Amino acid sequence: MEGEETLPQPLTEIIEIYWQRLEQREGFSGSELSDKISSDQSFRSELVRVWAASEYVAQATLQSPELLLEIHGSRQKSLAESYPERLREQLQHLLPLDYKSGLDQLKQLLRLAHRKEYVRVIWRDVCGYADVHETCRHLSRLAEVALQESLTILYQWAMREWGVPERNGKPQQMAVIGMGKLGARELNASSDIDLIFAFTETGETSGGQAGTDSITNQQFFIRLGQRLIDVID
C-alpha cells in the first residue's frame, strides 16, 4: 500500500493486517470506498499515516468503514462550528422520551457522534490540516457541546419525573462550569474533564409524576449532575 515503504517494519506489518481486514469486509470490493482509496493517492497515503499513528482511528474505521467516506470528503475542513447543530439534530427525537426509555439511546448516539468527530480531529492533526491549537479547541468544543446537549435532555426528563425546581414560582437551572484544560479550551485526546455544578437558588420541585413527592432543588440538581456524569463518562 502507498506510504508503507516509509514505515518501520513492525508498523508495516500492522498496516498490512489492517488493510487485509478492510479488504475482507463484506461489500468492500468494488465499492465507492474501494474506488476512492485506489484512485486517490493522497488519501491512500494519509490513511496509512493515520493508521500507523492511531490505533483508535484504525479500529474505528475498520469497524465502520463508512467513516472513511466521510473523512474523504471533509478532512480538509474544520467542522467544529457546525457540530452543535449536527448533534442537536441527532438527539432531538429523544426529548419526548423519559430517562428509562431514552438513556441507552442517548449514550449510544453520543458515543457514535464522539467517535466520528474524534476520527476527523485525529486525522486532521496527524495529516497537518490542523495545528495543535485548533485540535485542542476542537476537542474542547466537542466536550462542551456533548455536555450542553446531554444536560438539556436530562433536565427535561428530570422535570417530568421529579417536577420543576422552583424558587418563588421561577424555574431554576443548573450551570456546568468547565475547569482545568476544558475551561482553558486546551483539551487533548487523553485529558480528563473537571467540572463544577452549581444552581441558582434553593427551593423545591412542583408538578412531578403522579404520586411523586416534591424534593428540594439541591436534591434535584445532585441527581441531575449524577446522571450527567453517567452519560458522558
PDB file of C-alpha atoms in Angstrom:
ATOM      1  CA  MET A   1       0.000   0.000   0.000  1.00  0.00           C
ATOM      2  CA  GLU A   2       1.203   3.523  -0.841  1.00  0.00           C
ATOM      3  CA  GLY A   3       3.183   5.050   2.017  1.00  0.00           C
ATOM      4  CA  GLU A   4       4.161   1.817   3.763  1.00  0.00           C
ATOM      5  CA  GLU A   5       7.696   1.977   2.427  1.00  0.00           C
ATOM      6  CA  THR A   6       8.449   4.866   4.816  1.00  0.00           C
ATOM      7  CA  LEU A   7       7.327   2.945   7.921  1.00  0.00           C
ATOM      8  CA  PRO A   8       9.409   0.741  10.230  1.00  0.00           C
ATOM      9  CA  GLN A   9       8.912  -2.961   9.559  1.00  0.00           C
ATOM     10  CA  PRO A  10       6.785  -3.654  12.662  1.00  0.00           C
ATOM     11  CA  LEU A  11       4.355  -0.882  11.673  1.00  0.00           C
ATOM     12  CA  THR A  12       4.311  -2.059   8.069  1.00  0.00           C
ATOM     13  CA  GLU A  13       3.191  -5.487   9.247  1.00  0.00           C
ATOM     14  CA  ILE A  14       0.417  -3.954  11.358  1.00  0.00           C
ATOM     15  CA  ILE A  15      -0.779  -1.819   8.450  1.00  0.00           C
ATOM     16  CA  GLU A  16      -0.866  -4.888   6.223  1.00  0.00           C
ATOM     17  CA  ILE A  17      -3.117  -6.611   8.745  1.00  0.00           C
ATOM     18  CA  TYR A  18      -5.411  -3.559   8.842  1.00  0.00           C
ATOM     19  CA  TRP A  19      -5.525  -3.468   5.061  1.00  0.00           C
ATOM     20  CA  GLN A  20      -6.399  -7.161   4.838  1.00  0.00           C
ATOM     21  CA  ARG A  21      -9.203  -6.687   7.355  1.00  0.00           C
ATOM     22  CA  LEU A  22     -10.621  -3.818   5.332  1.00  0.00           C
ATOM     23  CA  GLU A  23     -10.447  -5.755   2.058  1.00  0.00           C
ATOM     24  CA  GLN A  24     -12.199  -8.702   3.679  1.00  0.00           C
ATOM     25  CA  ARG A  25     -15.157  -6.604   4.769  1.00  0.00           C
ATOM     26  CA  GLU A  26     -18.323  -7.721   3.017  1.00  0.00           C
ATOM     27  CA  GLY A  27     -19.154  -5.369   0.172  1.00  0.00           C
ATOM     28  CA  PHE A  28     -15.787  -3.596   0.128  1.00  0.00           C
ATOM     29  CA  SER A  29     -14.604  -4.960  -3.217  1.00  0.00           C
ATOM     30  CA  GLY A  30     -15.869  -2.704  -5.989  1.00  0.00           C
ATOM     31  CA  SER A  31     -17.417  -0.255  -3.506  1.00  0.00           C
ATOM     32  CA  GLU A  32     -17.203   3.527  -3.610  1.00  0.00           C
ATOM     33  CA  LEU A  33     -14.707   3.434  -0.746  1.00  0.00           C
ATOM     34  CA  SER A  34     -12.513   0.918  -2.547  1.00  0.00           C
ATOM     35  CA  ASP A  35     -12.530   3.088  -5.662  1.00  0.00           C
ATOM     36  CA  LYS A  36     -11.588   6.223  -3.710  1.00  0.00           C
ATOM     37  CA  ILE A  37      -8.711   4.509  -1.920  1.00  0.00           C
ATOM     38  CA  SER A  38      -7.432   3.055  -5.202  1.00  0.00           C
ATOM     39  CA  SER A  39      -7.727   6.257  -7.227  1.00  0.00           C
ATOM     40  CA  ASP A  40      -6.754   8.918  -4.677  1.00  0.00           C
ATOM     41  CA  GLN A  41      -3.074   8.523  -3.892  1.00  0.00           C
ATOM     42  CA  SER A  42      -3.079  11.388  -1.368  1.00  0.00           C
ATOM     43  CA  PHE A  43      -5.971   9.881   0.576  1.00  0.00           C
ATOM     44  CA  ARG A  44      -4.343   6.443   0.462  1.00  0.00           C
ATOM     45  CA  SER A  45      -1.084   7.802   1.870  1.00  0.00           C
ATOM     46  CA  GLU A  46      -2.943   9.685   4.612  1.00  0.00           C
ATOM     47  CA  LEU A  47      -4.827   6.537   5.541  1.00  0.00           C
ATOM     48  CA  VAL A  48      -1.561   4.675   6.071  1.00  0.00           C
ATOM     49  CA  ARG A  49      -0.132   7.549   8.099  1.00  0.00           C
ATOM     50  CA  VAL A  50      -3.168   7.853  10.357  1.00  0.00           C
ATOM     51  CA  TRP A  51      -3.497   4.091  10.872  1.00  0.00           C
ATOM     52  CA  ALA A  52       0.170   3.996  11.855  1.00  0.00           C
ATOM     53  CA  ALA A  53      -0.247   6.895  14.288  1.00  0.00           C
ATOM     54  CA  SER A  54      -3.545   5.977  15.927  1.00  0.00           C
ATOM     55  CA  GLU A  55      -4.851   2.528  16.814  1.00  0.00           C
ATOM     56  CA  TYR A  56      -8.080   4.258  17.869  1.00  0.00           C
ATOM     57  CA  VAL A  57      -8.694   5.538  14.333  1.00  0.00           C
ATOM     58  CA  ALA A  58      -7.658   2.212  12.828  1.00  0.00           C
ATOM     59  CA  GLN A  59     -10.121   0.224  14.931  1.00  0.00           C
ATOM     60  CA  ALA A  60     -12.917   2.780  14.475  1.00  0.00           C
ATOM     61  CA  THR A  61     -12.593   2.866  10.697  1.00  0.00           C
ATOM     62  CA  LEU A  62     -12.238  -0.898  10.372  1.00  0.00           C
ATOM     63  CA  GLN A  63     -15.351  -1.368  12.459  1.00  0.00           C
ATOM     64  CA  SER A  64     -17.238   1.316  10.497  1.00  0.00           C
ATOM     65  CA  PRO A  65     -15.564   1.824   7.096  1.00  0.00           C
ATOM     66  CA  GLU A  66     -18.225   4.356   6.115  1.00  0.00           C
ATOM     67  CA  LEU A  67     -16.334   6.782   8.343  1.00  0.00           C
ATOM     68  CA  LEU A  68     -13.590   6.813   5.719  1.00  0.00           C
ATOM     69  CA  LEU A  69     -16.014   8.051   3.080  1.00  0.00           C
ATOM     70  CA  GLU A  70     -16.992  10.948   5.329  1.00  0.00           C
ATOM     71  CA  ILE A  71     -13.343  11.681   6.070  1.00  0.00           C
ATOM     72  CA  HIS A  72     -12.515  11.667   2.359  1.00  0.00           C
ATOM     73  CA  GLY A  73     -14.961  14.479   1.741  1.00  0.00           C
ATOM     74  CA  SER A  74     -14.389  16.546   4.868  1.00  0.00           C
ATOM     75  CA  ARG A  75     -10.844  16.025   6.094  1.00  0.00           C
ATOM     76  CA  GLN A  76      -9.572  19.348   4.766  1.00  0.00           C
ATOM     77  CA  LYS A  77     -12.275  21.327   6.593  1.00  0.00           C
ATOM     78  CA  SER A  78     -12.827  22.041  10.258  1.00  0.00           C
ATOM     79  CA  LEU A  79     -16.440  21.195  11.088  1.00  0.00           C
ATOM     80  CA  ALA A  80     -16.271  22.230  14.741  1.00  0.00           C
ATOM     81  CA  GLU A  81     -18.654  25.174  14.353  1.00  0.00           C
ATOM     82  CA  SER A  82     -21.408  23.045  12.805  1.00  0.00           C
ATOM     83  CA  TYR A  83     -21.103  20.279  15.408  1.00  0.00           C
ATOM     84  CA  PRO A  84     -23.642  21.701  17.904  1.00  0.00           C
ATOM     85  CA  GLU A  85     -26.375  21.820  15.268  1.00  0.00           C
ATOM     86  CA  ARG A  86     -25.494  18.384  13.895  1.00  0.00           C
ATOM     87  CA  LEU A  87     -25.526  16.763  17.342  1.00  0.00           C
ATOM     88  CA  ARG A  88     -28.744  18.546  18.325  1.00  0.00           C
ATOM     89  CA  GLU A  89     -30.484  17.176  15.225  1.00  0.00           C
ATOM     90  CA  GLN A  90     -29.362  13.661  16.096  1.00  0.00           C
ATOM     91  CA  LEU A  91     -30.644  13.930  19.674  1.00  0.00           C
ATOM     92  CA  GLN A  92     -33.831  15.965  19.353  1.00  0.00           C
ATOM     93  CA  HIS A  93     -36.097  12.929  18.924  1.00  0.00           C
ATOM     94  CA  LEU A  94     -35.122  11.852  22.464  1.00  0.00           C
ATOM     95  CA  LEU A  95     -36.725  14.861  24.169  1.00  0.00           C
ATOM     96  CA  PRO A  96     -40.265  13.379  24.318  1.00  0.00           C
ATOM     97  CA  LEU A  97     -38.926  10.208  25.954  1.00  0.00           C
ATOM     98  CA  ASP A  98     -38.072   9.710  29.622  1.00  0.00           C
ATOM     99  CA  TYR A  99     -34.937   8.640  31.455  1.00  0.00           C
ATOM    100  CA  LYS A 100     -35.730   4.925  31.482  1.00  0.00           C
ATOM    101  CA  SER A 101     -36.729   4.670  27.833  1.00  0.00           C
ATOM    102  CA  GLY A 102     -34.194   7.114  26.408  1.00  0.00           C
ATOM    103  CA  LEU A 103     -30.978   6.640  28.387  1.00  0.00           C
ATOM    104  CA  ASP A 104     -29.464   3.834  26.318  1.00  0.00           C
ATOM    105  CA  GLN A 105     -30.244   5.666  23.073  1.00  0.00           C
ATOM    106  CA  LEU A 106     -28.698   8.869  24.382  1.00  0.00           C
ATOM    107  CA  LYS A 107     -25.485   7.100  25.369  1.00  0.00           C
ATOM    108  CA  GLN A 108     -25.256   5.280  22.056  1.00  0.00           C
ATOM    109  CA  LEU A 109     -25.831   8.390  19.939  1.00  0.00           C
ATOM    110  CA  LEU A 110     -23.276  10.356  21.933  1.00  0.00           C
ATOM    111  CA  ARG A 111     -20.766   7.536  21.590  1.00  0.00           C
ATOM    112  CA  LEU A 112     -21.229   7.342  17.807  1.00  0.00           C
ATOM    113  CA  ALA A 113     -21.038  11.115  17.368  1.00  0.00           C
ATOM    114  CA  HIS A 114     -17.958  11.264  19.591  1.00  0.00           C
ATOM    115  CA  ARG A 115     -16.221   8.527  17.611  1.00  0.00           C
ATOM    116  CA  LYS A 116     -16.928  10.175  14.258  1.00  0.00           C
ATOM    117  CA  GLU A 117     -15.653  13.571  15.382  1.00  0.00           C
ATOM    118  CA  TYR A 118     -12.589  12.137  17.121  1.00  0.00           C
ATOM    119  CA  VAL A 119     -11.605  10.279  13.964  1.00  0.00           C
ATOM    120  CA  ARG A 120     -11.861  13.522  11.989  1.00  0.00           C
ATOM    121  CA  VAL A 121      -9.919  15.522  14.586  1.00  0.00           C
ATOM    122  CA  ILE A 122      -7.113  12.957  14.833  1.00  0.00           C
ATOM    123  CA  TRP A 123      -6.923  12.644  11.054  1.00  0.00           C
ATOM    124  CA  ARG A 124      -6.598  16.395  10.601  1.00  0.00           C
ATOM    125  CA  ASP A 125      -3.972  16.576  13.325  1.00  0.00           C
ATOM    126  CA  VAL A 126      -1.823  13.703  12.029  1.00  0.00           C
ATOM    127  CA  CYS A 127      -2.009  14.872   8.405  1.00  0.00           C
ATOM    128  CA  GLY A 128      -1.224  18.500   9.177  1.00  0.00           C
ATOM    129  CA  TYR A 129      -4.580  20.012   8.267  1.00  0.00           C
ATOM    130  CA  ALA A 130      -4.896  21.446  11.795  1.00  0.00           C
ATOM    131  CA  ASP A 131      -2.290  22.771  14.191  1.00  0.00           C
ATOM    132  CA  VAL A 132      -2.193  21.859  17.869  1.00  0.00           C
ATOM    133  CA  HIS A 133      -4.188  24.931  18.899  1.00  0.00           C
ATOM    134  CA  GLU A 134      -7.053  24.131  16.532  1.00  0.00           C
ATOM    135  CA  THR A 135      -7.007  20.497  17.625  1.00  0.00           C
ATOM    136  CA  CYS A 136      -7.290  21.421  21.308  1.00  0.00           C
ATOM    137  CA  ARG A 137     -10.037  23.956  20.615  1.00  0.00           C
ATOM    138  CA  HIS A 138     -11.964  21.389  18.577  1.00  0.00           C
ATOM    139  CA  LEU A 139     -11.684  18.700  21.257  1.00  0.00           C
ATOM    140  CA  SER A 140     -12.786  21.208  23.898  1.00  0.00           C
ATOM    141  CA  ARG A 141     -15.729  22.206  21.727  1.00  0.00           C
ATOM    142  CA  LEU A 142     -16.789  18.589  21.344  1.00  0.00           C
ATOM    143  CA  ALA A 143     -16.827  18.176  25.131  1.00  0.00           C
ATOM    144  CA  GLU A 144     -18.754  21.415  25.666  1.00  0.00           C
ATOM    145  CA  VAL A 145     -21.420  20.517  23.130  1.00  0.00           C
ATOM    146  CA  ALA A 146     -21.842  16.976  24.468  1.00  0.00           C
ATOM    147  CA  LEU A 147     -22.293  18.378  27.974  1.00  0.00           C
ATOM    148  CA  GLN A 148     -24.773  21.056  26.892  1.00  0.00           C
ATOM    149  CA  GLU A 149     -26.941  18.836  24.709  1.00  0.00           C
ATOM    150  CA  SER A 150     -26.931  15.996  27.246  1.00  0.00           C
ATOM    151  CA  LEU A 151     -27.856  18.386  30.046  1.00  0.00           C
ATOM    152  CA  THR A 152     -30.749  19.825  28.011  1.00  0.00           C
ATOM    153  CA  ILE A 153     -32.258  16.377  27.502  1.00  0.00           C
ATOM    154  CA  LEU A 154     -31.595  15.106  31.029  1.00  0.00           C
ATOM    155  CA  TYR A 155     -33.067  18.282  32.544  1.00  0.00           C
ATOM    156  CA  GLN A 156     -36.313  17.806  30.588  1.00  0.00           C
ATOM    157  CA  TRP A 157     -36.521  14.172  31.617  1.00  0.00           C
ATOM    158  CA  ALA A 158     -35.802  15.026  35.252  1.00  0.00           C
ATOM    159  CA  MET A 159     -38.535  17.681  35.387  1.00  0.00           C
ATOM    160  CA  ARG A 160     -41.104  15.190  34.099  1.00  0.00           C
ATOM    161  CA  GLU A 161     -40.011  12.713  36.748  1.00  0.00           C
ATOM    162  CA  TRP A 162     -39.399  14.876  39.837  1.00  0.00           C
ATOM    163  CA  GLY A 163     -41.090  18.151  38.966  1.00  0.00           C
ATOM    164  CA  VAL A 164     -39.760  21.605  38.098  1.00  0.00           C
ATOM    165  CA  PRO A 165     -37.161  23.010  40.541  1.00  0.00           C
ATOM    166  CA  GLU A 166     -38.513  26.420  41.533  1.00  0.00           C
ATOM    167  CA  ARG A 167     -37.949  29.437  43.725  1.00  0.00           C
ATOM    168  CA  ASN A 168     -40.983  31.696  44.127  1.00  0.00           C
ATOM    169  CA  GLY A 169     -42.517  30.163  41.016  1.00  0.00           C
ATOM    170  CA  LYS A 170     -39.427  30.729  38.883  1.00  0.00           C
ATOM    171  CA  PRO A 171     -37.775  27.633  37.354  1.00  0.00           C
ATOM    172  CA  GLN A 172     -34.144  27.116  38.361  1.00  0.00           C
ATOM    173  CA  GLN A 173     -31.322  25.937  36.125  1.00  0.00           C
ATOM    174  CA  MET A 174     -28.023  24.139  36.688  1.00  0.00           C
ATOM    175  CA  ALA A 175     -24.758  25.615  35.471  1.00  0.00           C
ATOM    176  CA  VAL A 176     -21.906  23.337  34.407  1.00  0.00           C
ATOM    177  CA  ILE A 177     -18.522  25.027  34.747  1.00  0.00           C
ATOM    178  CA  GLY A 178     -15.527  23.551  32.960  1.00  0.00           C
ATOM    179  CA  MET A 179     -12.275  23.705  34.893  1.00  0.00           C
ATOM    180  CA  GLY A 180      -8.658  22.962  34.015  1.00  0.00           C
ATOM    181  CA  LYS A 181      -7.945  22.171  30.384  1.00  0.00           C
ATOM    182  CA  LEU A 182     -11.607  22.245  29.407  1.00  0.00           C
ATOM    183  CA  GLY A 183     -12.050  25.693  30.894  1.00  0.00           C
ATOM    184  CA  ALA A 184      -8.960  26.900  29.046  1.00  0.00           C
ATOM    185  CA  ARG A 185     -10.036  25.093  25.840  1.00  0.00           C
ATOM    186  CA  GLU A 186      -6.834  23.090  25.863  1.00  0.00           C
ATOM    187  CA  LEU A 187      -8.208  19.543  25.962  1.00  0.00           C
ATOM    188  CA  ASN A 188      -6.214  16.823  24.278  1.00  0.00           C
ATOM    189  CA  ALA A 189      -7.360  13.330  23.384  1.00  0.00           C
ATOM    190  CA  SER A 190      -6.330  11.883  26.762  1.00  0.00           C
ATOM    191  CA  SER A 191      -7.454  14.722  29.038  1.00  0.00           C
ATOM    192  CA  ASP A 192      -9.821  14.210  31.932  1.00  0.00           C
ATOM    193  CA  ILE A 193     -12.676  16.675  32.276  1.00  0.00           C
ATOM    194  CA  ASP A 194     -13.016  18.609  35.537  1.00  0.00           C
ATOM    195  CA  LEU A 195     -16.451  20.090  36.191  1.00  0.00           C
ATOM    196  CA  ILE A 196     -18.222  22.130  38.847  1.00  0.00           C
ATOM    197  CA  PHE A 197     -22.024  22.002  39.094  1.00  0.00           C
ATOM    198  CA  ALA A 198     -23.936  24.963  40.509  1.00  0.00           C
ATOM    199  CA  PHE A 199     -27.558  26.042  40.748  1.00  0.00           C
ATOM    200  CA  THR A 200     -29.047  29.429  41.387  1.00  0.00           C
ATOM    201  CA  GLU A 201     -31.401  29.287  44.374  1.00  0.00           C
ATOM    202  CA  THR A 202     -32.841  26.924  46.950  1.00  0.00           C
ATOM    203  CA  GLY A 203     -36.447  25.796  46.786  1.00  0.00           C
ATOM    204  CA  GLU A 204     -38.338  22.658  45.877  1.00  0.00           C
ATOM    205  CA  THR A 205     -39.907  20.960  42.904  1.00  0.00           C
ATOM    206  CA  SER A 206     -43.515  21.045  41.752  1.00  0.00           C
ATOM    207  CA  GLY A 207     -45.502  19.148  39.148  1.00  0.00           C
ATOM    208  CA  GLY A 208     -43.678  15.811  39.067  1.00  0.00           C
ATOM    209  CA  GLN A 209     -45.126  12.427  38.191  1.00  0.00           C
ATOM    210  CA  ALA A 210     -48.361  11.460  39.920  1.00  0.00           C
ATOM    211  CA  GLY A 211     -47.635  10.046  43.339  1.00  0.00           C
ATOM    212  CA  THR A 212     -44.161  11.585  43.474  1.00  0.00           C
ATOM    213  CA  ASP A 213     -43.322  13.794  46.431  1.00  0.00           C
ATOM    214  CA  SER A 214     -41.591  17.096  45.848  1.00  0.00           C
ATOM    215  CA  ILE A 215     -37.861  17.248  46.510  1.00  0.00           C
ATOM    216  CA  THR A 216     -35.545  20.135  47.265  1.00  0.00           C
ATOM    217  CA  ASN A 217     -33.736  21.891  44.443  1.00  0.00           C
ATOM    218  CA  GLN A 218     -30.492  20.642  45.930  1.00  0.00           C
ATOM    219  CA  GLN A 219     -31.678  17.024  45.687  1.00  0.00           C
ATOM    220  CA  PHE A 220     -32.912  17.631  42.140  1.00  0.00           C
ATOM    221  CA  PHE A 221     -29.621  19.022  40.896  1.00  0.00           C
ATOM    222  CA  ILE A 222     -27.476  16.462  42.723  1.00  0.00           C
ATOM    223  CA  ARG A 223     -29.391  13.691  40.961  1.00  0.00           C
ATOM    224  CA  LEU A 224     -29.242  15.548  37.650  1.00  0.00           C
ATOM    225  CA  GLY A 225     -25.482  16.005  37.990  1.00  0.00           C
ATOM    226  CA  GLN A 226     -25.025  12.305  38.739  1.00  0.00           C
ATOM    227  CA  ARG A 227     -26.987  11.387  35.637  1.00  0.00           C
ATOM    228  CA  LEU A 228     -24.968  13.788  33.508  1.00  0.00           C
ATOM    229  CA  ILE A 229     -21.700  12.278  34.719  1.00  0.00           C
ATOM    230  CA  ASP A 230     -23.005   8.789  33.949  1.00  0.00           C
ATOM    231  CA  VAL A 231     -23.983   9.777  30.398  1.00  0.00           C
ATOM    232  CA  ILE A 232     -20.702  11.430  29.445  1.00  0.00           C
ATOM    233  CA  ASP A 233     -18.376   9.029  31.308  1.00  0.00           C
TER     234      ASP A 233
END
